[in-house]
Short mmCIF file of C-alpha atoms and ligand atoms in Angstrom, two decimals:
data_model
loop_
_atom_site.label_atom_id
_atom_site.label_comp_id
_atom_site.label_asym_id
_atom_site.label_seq_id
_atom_site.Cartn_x
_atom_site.Cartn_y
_atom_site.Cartn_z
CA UNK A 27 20.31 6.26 19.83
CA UNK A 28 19.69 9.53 18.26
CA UNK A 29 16.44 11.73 18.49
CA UNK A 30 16.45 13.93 16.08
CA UNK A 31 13.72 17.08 16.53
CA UNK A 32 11.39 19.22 14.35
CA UNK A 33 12.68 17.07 11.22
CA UNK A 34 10.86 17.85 7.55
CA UNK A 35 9.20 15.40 6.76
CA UNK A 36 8.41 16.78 3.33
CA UNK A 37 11.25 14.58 1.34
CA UNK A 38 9.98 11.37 2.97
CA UNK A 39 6.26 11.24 2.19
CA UNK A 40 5.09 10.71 -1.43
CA UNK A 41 2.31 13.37 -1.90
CA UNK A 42 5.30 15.97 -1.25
CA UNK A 43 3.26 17.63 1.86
CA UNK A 44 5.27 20.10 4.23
CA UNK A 45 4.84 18.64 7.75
CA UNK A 46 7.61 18.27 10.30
CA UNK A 47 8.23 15.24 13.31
CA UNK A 48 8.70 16.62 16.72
CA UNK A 49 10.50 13.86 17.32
CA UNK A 50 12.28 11.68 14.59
CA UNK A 51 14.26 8.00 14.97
CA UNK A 52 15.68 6.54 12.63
CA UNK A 53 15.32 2.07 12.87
CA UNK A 54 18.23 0.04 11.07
CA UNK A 55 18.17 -2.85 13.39
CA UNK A 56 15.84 -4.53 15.85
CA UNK A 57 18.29 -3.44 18.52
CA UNK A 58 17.48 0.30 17.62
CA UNK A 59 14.13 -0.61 18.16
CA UNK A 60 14.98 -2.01 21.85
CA UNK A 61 16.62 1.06 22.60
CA UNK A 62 13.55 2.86 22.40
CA UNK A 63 11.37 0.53 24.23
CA UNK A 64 13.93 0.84 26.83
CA UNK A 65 13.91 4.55 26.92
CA UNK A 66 12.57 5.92 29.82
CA UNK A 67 11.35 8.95 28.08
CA UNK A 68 10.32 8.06 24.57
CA UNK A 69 8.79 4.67 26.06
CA UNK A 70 5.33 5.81 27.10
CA UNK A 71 4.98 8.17 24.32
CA UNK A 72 2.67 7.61 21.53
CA UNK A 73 4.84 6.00 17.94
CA UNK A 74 4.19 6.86 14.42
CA UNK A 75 5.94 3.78 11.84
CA UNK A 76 7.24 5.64 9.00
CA UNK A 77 8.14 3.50 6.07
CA UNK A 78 8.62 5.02 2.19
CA UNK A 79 5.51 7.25 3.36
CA UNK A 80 3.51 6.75 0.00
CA UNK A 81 0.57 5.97 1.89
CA UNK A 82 -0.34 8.63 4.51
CA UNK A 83 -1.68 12.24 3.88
CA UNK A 84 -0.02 14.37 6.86
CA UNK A 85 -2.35 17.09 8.22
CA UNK A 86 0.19 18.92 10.48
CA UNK A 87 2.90 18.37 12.04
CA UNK A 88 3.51 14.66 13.88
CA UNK A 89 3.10 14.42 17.61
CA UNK A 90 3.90 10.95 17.83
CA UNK A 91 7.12 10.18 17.96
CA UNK A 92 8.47 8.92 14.31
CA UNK A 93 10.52 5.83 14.11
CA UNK A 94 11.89 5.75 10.26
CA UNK A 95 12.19 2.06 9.13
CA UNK A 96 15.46 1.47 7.77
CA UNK A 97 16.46 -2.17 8.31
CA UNK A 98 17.85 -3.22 5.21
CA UNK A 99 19.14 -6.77 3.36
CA UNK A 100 17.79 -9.16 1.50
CA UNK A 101 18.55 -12.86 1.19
CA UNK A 102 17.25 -16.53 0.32
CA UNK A 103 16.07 -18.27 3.44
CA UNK A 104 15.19 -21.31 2.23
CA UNK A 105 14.76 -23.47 -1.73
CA UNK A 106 12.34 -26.50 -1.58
CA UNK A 107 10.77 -28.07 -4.53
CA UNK A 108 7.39 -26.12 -4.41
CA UNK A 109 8.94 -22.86 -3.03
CA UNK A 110 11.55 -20.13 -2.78
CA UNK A 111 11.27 -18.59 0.77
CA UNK A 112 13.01 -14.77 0.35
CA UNK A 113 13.78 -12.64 3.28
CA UNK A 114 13.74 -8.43 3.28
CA UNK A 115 14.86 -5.93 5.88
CA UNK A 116 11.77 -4.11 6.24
CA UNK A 117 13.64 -0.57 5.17
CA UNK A 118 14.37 -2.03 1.56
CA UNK A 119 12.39 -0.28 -1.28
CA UNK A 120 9.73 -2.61 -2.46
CA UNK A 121 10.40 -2.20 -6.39
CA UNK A 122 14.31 -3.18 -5.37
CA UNK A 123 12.93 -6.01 -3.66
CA UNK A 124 10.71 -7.27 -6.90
CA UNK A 125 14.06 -6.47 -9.18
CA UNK A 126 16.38 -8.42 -6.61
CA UNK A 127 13.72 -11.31 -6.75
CA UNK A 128 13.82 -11.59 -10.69
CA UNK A 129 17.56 -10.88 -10.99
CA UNK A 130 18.00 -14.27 -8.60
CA UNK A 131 15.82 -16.36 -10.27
CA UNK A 132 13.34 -16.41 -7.92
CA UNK A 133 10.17 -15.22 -9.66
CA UNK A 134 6.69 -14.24 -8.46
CA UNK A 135 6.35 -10.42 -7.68
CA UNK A 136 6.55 -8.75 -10.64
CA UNK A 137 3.36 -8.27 -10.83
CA UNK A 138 3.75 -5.91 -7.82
CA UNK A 139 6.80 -4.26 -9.49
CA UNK A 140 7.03 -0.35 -9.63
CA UNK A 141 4.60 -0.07 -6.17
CA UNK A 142 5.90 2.67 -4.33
CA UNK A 143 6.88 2.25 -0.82
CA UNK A 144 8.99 -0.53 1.69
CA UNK A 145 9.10 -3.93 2.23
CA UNK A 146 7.96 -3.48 5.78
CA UNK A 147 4.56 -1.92 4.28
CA UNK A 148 3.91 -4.44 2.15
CA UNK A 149 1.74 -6.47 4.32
CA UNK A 150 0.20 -3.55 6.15
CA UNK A 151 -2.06 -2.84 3.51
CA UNK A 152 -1.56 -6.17 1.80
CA UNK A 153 -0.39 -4.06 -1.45
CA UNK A 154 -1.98 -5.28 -4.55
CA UNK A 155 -1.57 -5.27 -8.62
CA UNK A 156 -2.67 -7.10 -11.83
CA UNK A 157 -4.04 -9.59 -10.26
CA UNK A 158 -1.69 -10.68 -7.40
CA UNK A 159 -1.95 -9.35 -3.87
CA UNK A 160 0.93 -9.64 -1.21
CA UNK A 161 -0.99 -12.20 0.49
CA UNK A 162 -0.53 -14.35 -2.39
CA UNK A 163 3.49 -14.81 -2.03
CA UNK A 164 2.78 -14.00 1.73
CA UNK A 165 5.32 -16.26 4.25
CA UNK A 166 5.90 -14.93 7.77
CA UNK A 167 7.13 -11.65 8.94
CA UNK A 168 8.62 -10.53 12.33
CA UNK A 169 8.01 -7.47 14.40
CA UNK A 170 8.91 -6.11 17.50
CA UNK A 171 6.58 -4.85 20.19
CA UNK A 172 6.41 -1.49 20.75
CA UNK A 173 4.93 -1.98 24.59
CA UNK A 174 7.05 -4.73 25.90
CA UNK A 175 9.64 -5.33 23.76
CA UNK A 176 9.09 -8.72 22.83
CA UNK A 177 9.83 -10.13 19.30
CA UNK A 178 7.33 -12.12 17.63
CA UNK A 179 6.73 -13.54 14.17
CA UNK A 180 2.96 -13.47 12.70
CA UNK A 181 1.94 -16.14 9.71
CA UNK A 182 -0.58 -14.78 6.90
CA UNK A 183 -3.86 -15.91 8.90
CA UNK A 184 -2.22 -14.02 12.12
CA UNK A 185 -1.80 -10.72 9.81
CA UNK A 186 -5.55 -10.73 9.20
CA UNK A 187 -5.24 -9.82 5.13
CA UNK A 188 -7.89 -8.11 3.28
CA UNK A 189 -8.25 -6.04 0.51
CA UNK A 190 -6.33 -3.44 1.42
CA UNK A 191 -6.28 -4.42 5.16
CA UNK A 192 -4.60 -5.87 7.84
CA UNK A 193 -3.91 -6.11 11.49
CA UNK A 194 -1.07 -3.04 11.44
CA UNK A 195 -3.61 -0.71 9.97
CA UNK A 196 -6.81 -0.98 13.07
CA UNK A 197 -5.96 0.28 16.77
CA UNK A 198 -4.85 -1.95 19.29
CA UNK A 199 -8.56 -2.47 21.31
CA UNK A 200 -6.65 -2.85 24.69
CA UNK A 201 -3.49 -3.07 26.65
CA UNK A 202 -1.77 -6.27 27.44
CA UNK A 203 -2.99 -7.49 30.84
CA UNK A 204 -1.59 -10.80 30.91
CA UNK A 205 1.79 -10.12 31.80
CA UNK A 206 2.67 -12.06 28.81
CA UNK A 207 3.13 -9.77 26.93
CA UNK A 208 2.16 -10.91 23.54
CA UNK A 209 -0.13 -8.84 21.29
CA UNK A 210 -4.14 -10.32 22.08
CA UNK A 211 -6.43 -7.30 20.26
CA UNK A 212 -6.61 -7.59 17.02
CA UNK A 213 -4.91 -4.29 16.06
CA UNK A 214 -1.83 -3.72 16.24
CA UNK A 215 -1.60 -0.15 14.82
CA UNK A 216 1.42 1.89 16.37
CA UNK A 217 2.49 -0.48 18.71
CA UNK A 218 4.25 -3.57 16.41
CA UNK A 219 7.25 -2.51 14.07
CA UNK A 220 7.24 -4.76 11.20
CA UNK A 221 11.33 -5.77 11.21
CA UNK A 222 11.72 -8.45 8.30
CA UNK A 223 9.10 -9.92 5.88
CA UNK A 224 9.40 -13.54 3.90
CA UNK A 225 7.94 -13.74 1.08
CA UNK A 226 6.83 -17.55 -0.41
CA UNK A 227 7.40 -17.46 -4.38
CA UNK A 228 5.83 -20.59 -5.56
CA UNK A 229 7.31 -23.48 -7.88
CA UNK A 230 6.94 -24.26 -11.01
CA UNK A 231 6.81 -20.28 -11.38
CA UNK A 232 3.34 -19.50 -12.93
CA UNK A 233 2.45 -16.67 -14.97
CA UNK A 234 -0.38 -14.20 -13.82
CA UNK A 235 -1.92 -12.63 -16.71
CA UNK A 236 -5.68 -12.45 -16.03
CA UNK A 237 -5.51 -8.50 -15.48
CA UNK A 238 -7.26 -7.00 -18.49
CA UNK A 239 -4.49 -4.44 -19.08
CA UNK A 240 -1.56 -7.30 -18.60
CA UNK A 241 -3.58 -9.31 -21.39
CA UNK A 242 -4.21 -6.35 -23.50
CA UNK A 243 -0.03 -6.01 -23.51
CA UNK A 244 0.66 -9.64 -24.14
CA UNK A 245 -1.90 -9.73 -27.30
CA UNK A 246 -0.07 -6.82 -29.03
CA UNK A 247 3.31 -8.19 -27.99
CA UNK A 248 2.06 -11.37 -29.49
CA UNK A 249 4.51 -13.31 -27.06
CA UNK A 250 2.36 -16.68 -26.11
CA UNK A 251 4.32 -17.48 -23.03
CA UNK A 252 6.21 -14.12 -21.27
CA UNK A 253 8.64 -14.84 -18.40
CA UNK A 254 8.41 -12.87 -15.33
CA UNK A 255 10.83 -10.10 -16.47
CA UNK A 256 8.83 -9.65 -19.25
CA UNK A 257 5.50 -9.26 -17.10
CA UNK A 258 7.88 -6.69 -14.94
CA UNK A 259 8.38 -4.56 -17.74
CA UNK A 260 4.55 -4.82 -19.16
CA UNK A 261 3.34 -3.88 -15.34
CA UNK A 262 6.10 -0.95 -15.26
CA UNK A 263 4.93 0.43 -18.34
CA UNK A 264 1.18 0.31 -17.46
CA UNK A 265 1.90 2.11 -14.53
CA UNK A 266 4.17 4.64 -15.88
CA UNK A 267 1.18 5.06 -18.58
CA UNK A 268 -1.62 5.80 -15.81
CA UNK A 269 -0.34 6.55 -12.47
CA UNK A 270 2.02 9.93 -11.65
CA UNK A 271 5.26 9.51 -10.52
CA UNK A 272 5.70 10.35 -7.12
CA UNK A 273 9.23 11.68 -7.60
CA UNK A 274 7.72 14.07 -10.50
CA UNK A 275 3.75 14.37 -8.89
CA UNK A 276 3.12 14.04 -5.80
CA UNK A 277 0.58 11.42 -4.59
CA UNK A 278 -0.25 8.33 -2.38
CA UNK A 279 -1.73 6.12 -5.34
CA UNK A 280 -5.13 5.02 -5.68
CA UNK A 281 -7.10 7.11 -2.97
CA UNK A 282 -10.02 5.35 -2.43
CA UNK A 283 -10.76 2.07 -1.72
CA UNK A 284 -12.70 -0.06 -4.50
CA UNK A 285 -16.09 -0.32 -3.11
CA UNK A 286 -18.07 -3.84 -2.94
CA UNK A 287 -21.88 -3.62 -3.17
CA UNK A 288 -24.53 -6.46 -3.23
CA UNK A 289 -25.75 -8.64 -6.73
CA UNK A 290 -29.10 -6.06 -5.70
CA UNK A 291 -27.08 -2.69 -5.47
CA UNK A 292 -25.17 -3.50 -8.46
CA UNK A 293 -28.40 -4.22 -10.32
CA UNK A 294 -30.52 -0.86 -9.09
CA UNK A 295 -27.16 1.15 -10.12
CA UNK A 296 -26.64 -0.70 -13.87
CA UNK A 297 -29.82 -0.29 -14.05
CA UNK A 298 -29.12 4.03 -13.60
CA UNK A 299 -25.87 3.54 -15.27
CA UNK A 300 -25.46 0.93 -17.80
CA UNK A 301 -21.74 1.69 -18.35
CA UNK A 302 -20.60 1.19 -14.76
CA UNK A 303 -17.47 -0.56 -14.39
CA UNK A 304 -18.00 -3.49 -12.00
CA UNK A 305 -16.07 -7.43 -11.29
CA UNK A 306 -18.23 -9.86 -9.66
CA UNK A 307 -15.87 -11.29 -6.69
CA UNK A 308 -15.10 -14.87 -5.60
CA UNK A 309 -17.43 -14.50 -2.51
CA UNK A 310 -20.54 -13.26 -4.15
CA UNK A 311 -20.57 -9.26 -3.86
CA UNK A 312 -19.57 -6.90 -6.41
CA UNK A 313 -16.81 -4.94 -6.62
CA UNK A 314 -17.20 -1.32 -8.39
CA UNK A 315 -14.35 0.45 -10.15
CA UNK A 316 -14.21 3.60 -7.78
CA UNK A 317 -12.09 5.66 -10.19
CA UNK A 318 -15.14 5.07 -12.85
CA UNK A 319 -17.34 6.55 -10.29
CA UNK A 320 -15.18 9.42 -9.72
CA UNK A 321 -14.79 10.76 -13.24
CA UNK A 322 -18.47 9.86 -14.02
CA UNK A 323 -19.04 12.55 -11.25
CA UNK A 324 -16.76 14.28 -13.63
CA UNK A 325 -13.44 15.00 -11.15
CA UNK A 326 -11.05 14.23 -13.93
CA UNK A 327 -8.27 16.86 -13.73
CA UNK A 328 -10.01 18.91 -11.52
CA UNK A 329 -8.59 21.36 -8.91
CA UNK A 330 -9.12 22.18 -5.04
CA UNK A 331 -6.74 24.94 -3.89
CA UNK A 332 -3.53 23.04 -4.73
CA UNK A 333 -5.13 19.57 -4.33
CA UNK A 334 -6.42 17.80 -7.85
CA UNK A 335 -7.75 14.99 -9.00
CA UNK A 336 -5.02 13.03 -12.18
CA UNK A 337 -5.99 13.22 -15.62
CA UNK A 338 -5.05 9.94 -16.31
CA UNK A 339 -6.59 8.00 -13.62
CA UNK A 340 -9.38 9.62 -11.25
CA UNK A 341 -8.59 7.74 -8.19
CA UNK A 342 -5.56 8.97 -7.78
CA UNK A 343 -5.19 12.31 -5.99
CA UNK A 344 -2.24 14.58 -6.23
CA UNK A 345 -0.03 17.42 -5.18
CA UNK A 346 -0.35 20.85 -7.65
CA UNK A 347 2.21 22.78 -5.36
CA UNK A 348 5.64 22.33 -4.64
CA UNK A 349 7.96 22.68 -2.03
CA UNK A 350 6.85 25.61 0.34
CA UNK A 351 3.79 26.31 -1.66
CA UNK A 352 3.00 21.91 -1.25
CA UNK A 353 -0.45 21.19 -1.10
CA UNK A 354 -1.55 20.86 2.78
CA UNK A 355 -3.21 17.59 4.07
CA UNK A 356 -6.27 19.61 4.78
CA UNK A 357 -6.41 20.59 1.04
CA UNK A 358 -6.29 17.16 0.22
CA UNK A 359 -9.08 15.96 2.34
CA UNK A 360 -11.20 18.72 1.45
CA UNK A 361 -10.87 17.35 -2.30
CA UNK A 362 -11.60 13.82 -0.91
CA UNK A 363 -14.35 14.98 1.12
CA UNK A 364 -16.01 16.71 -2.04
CA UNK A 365 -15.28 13.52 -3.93
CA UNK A 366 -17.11 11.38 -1.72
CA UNK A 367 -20.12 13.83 -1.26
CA UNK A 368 -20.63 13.57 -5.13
CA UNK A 369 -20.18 9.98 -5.48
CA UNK A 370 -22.54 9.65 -2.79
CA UNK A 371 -25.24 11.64 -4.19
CA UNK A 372 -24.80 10.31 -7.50
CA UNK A 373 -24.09 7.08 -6.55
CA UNK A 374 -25.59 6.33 -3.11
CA UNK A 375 -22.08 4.39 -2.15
CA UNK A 376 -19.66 5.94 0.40
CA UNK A 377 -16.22 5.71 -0.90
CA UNK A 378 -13.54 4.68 1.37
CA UNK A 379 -9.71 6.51 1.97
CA UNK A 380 -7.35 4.35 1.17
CA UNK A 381 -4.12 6.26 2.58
CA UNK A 382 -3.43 6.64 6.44
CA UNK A 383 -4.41 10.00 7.18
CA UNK A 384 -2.01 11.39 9.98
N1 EPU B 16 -11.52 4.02 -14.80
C1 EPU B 16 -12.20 5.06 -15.41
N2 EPU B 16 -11.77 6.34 -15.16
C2 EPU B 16 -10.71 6.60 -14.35
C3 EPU B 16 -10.03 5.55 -13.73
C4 EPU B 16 -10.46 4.25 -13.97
O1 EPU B 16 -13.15 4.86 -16.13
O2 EPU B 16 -10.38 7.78 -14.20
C5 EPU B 16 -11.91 2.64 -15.09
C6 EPU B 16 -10.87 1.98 -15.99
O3 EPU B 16 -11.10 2.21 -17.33
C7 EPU B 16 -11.02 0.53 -15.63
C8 EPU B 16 -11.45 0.58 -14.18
O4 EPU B 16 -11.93 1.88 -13.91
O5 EPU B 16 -12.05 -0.07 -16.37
C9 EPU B 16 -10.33 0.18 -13.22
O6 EPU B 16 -9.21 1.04 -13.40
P1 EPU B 16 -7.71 0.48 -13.25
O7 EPU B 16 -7.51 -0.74 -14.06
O8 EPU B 16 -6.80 1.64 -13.47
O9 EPU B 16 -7.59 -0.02 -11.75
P2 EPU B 16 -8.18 0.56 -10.38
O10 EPU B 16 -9.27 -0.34 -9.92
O11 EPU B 16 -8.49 2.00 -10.52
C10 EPU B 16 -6.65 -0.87 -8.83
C11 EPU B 16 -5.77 -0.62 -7.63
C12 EPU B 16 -4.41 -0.09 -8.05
C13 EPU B 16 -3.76 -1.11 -8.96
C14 EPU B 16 -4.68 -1.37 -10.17
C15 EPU B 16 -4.14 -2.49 -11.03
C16 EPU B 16 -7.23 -0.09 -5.75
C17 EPU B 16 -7.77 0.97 -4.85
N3 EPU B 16 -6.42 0.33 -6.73
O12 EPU B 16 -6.89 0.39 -9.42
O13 EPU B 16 -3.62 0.03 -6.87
O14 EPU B 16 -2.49 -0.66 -9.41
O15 EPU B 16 -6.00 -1.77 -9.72
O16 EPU B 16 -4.30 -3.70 -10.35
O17 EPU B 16 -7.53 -1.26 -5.57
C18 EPU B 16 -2.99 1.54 -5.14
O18 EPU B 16 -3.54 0.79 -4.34
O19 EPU B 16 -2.42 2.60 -4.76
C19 EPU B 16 -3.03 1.24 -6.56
C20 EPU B 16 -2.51 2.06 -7.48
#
């Protein structure tokens, strides 16, 4: 095992900030992962899982000591008639996972293609797009745990899925005290290492085209029944149209959560602002569209130091510097925090970070 010290971390998160790891791992099997467990001195220290990074805002430099996910491959586990069951190392790229999927015939994430980040941090914060969320083609995954080296394997209902959410992204409440071993809290933040994730892609494959946006694309394409490549392609070229690319801008996609409000709320705030975007939800509350909010408080290409707000899309926050003259993670949060004041005061609703902040 290697531990390599006072690494950049600049080339490995997607909002481009200059930040370094004290202490830096890098994870291509689960064996890797045993060798730190069983390492006297990196053992009891604090972990930081760091997987394509195009979800965390880094404010300094990381204390925690960084284990870089890079457990690759990809196969077919299992065909039955009403599924495909497909298997990915949790250091393979997520868009090379959708791509690998389609190119095998095994259809059912493309409308999660072009999503920045790994395989492994899919399920952390249940990713989501045009109408499809990870725990829709959601199997099993396997981790490893950080405090007593035991391997487990967690179904959807045992990852805790919602929007956004799951178990890997709340605290552990408490250390094991069973002997046992096995995680019992809730969170499992920094201590279980997401190793492989199976993904269940339905049969008969079944088009998902309810997303305004995806129908919008279909009408003028005046195709009747796309296949899944096709609703790839419409979903990459959506995104290209109204998200930056990381490689080109850096950011951490949408930064806020969508907020939900009440039938009530939604009504007092219409009743303000008759133009608000807003989706009624399957359990009753209302979700708003928080990038409406935003550029109704008019952030829209605005600037903070070297922290700004897209043109295209006002949820997403990005990097105006480059390389030594990055924008800092403090820059970005003061943006955020501005953001949210002026939501709040327009708006009365407290908008939500979406990325890990570090
Ligand atoms: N809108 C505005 N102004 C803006 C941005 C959006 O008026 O500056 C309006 C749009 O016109 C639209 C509505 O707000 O009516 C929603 O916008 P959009 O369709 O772009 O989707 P979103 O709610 O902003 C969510 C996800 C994205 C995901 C898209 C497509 C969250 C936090 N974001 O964005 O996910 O790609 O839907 O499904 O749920 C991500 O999580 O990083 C991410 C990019």
């Amino acid at each position: 095992m290697v531990v390599e010290k006072n690494v950049p971390l600049q080339p490995w998160n997607t909002f481009g900030i200059a930040a370094r790891a004290q202490q830096l791992v890098r994870i291509r099997s689960v064996s890797d992962l045993l060798a730190v467990v069983n390492d006297s001195a990196l053992a009891p220290l604090p972990k930081f899982v760091l997987g394509g990074g195009s979800n965390i805002v880094l404010t300094g430099d990381v204390k925690p000591v960084v284990l870089k996910i890079e457990i690759k491959g990809l196969r077919l586990v299992e065909e039955t008639a009403r599924a495909c069951i497909v298997e990915a190392g949790a250091g393979e790229a997520w868009h090379d996972c959708v791509l690998w999927t389609l190119a095998h015939g095994f259809p059912g994430l493309e409308n999660l293609a072009l999503i920045p980040g790994t395989a492994g941090a899919s399920p952390v914060q249940n990713i989501g797009a045009y109408g499809v969320e990870l725990q829709d083609r959601f199997e099993s995954l396997d981790a490893v745990d950080l405090w007593t080296g035991q391997s487990f394997t967690l179904d959807a209902a045992q990852c805790g899925f919602g929007y956004r959410d799951s178990v890997f992204k709340h605290a552990p409440a408490t250390p094991p005290d069973d002997g046992e071993g096995l995680p019992r809290s809730m969170g499992l933040a920094g201590r279980a290492v997401i190793t492989h994730v199976r993904f269940r892609l339905p049969k008969p494959w079944k088009p998902v085209l309810g997303y305004l946006d995806l129908e919008r694309r279909r009408l003028e394409a005046g195709i009747e029944q796309p296949d899944a490549r096709q609703i790839c392609d419409w979903v990459c070229e959506i995104r290209r149209s109204k998200l930056p690319d990381p490689a080109v801008v850096g950011n951490a996609g949408s930064f806020f959560k969508n907020p939900t409000v009440t039938p009530d709320q939604c009504a007092d705030i219409i009743a303000r602002e008759p133009r608000i975007v807003h989706y009624p939800m399957p359990d009753g509350s209302i979700k708003l569209a928080a990038g409406w909010l935003i550029d109704a408080c008019g952030w829209k290409g605005k600037t903070i130091g070297k922290a700004g707000v897209y043109e295209r899309q006002a949820l997403v926050l990005v990097n105006r510097g480059q390389g030594a003259e990055s924008v800092t993670g403090g820059e970005v949060m003061t943006l955020a925090k501005a953001i949210q004041t002026s939501v709040y005061e327009r708006f009365g609703i407290r908008l939500e970070p979406e990325p890990v902040v570090v």
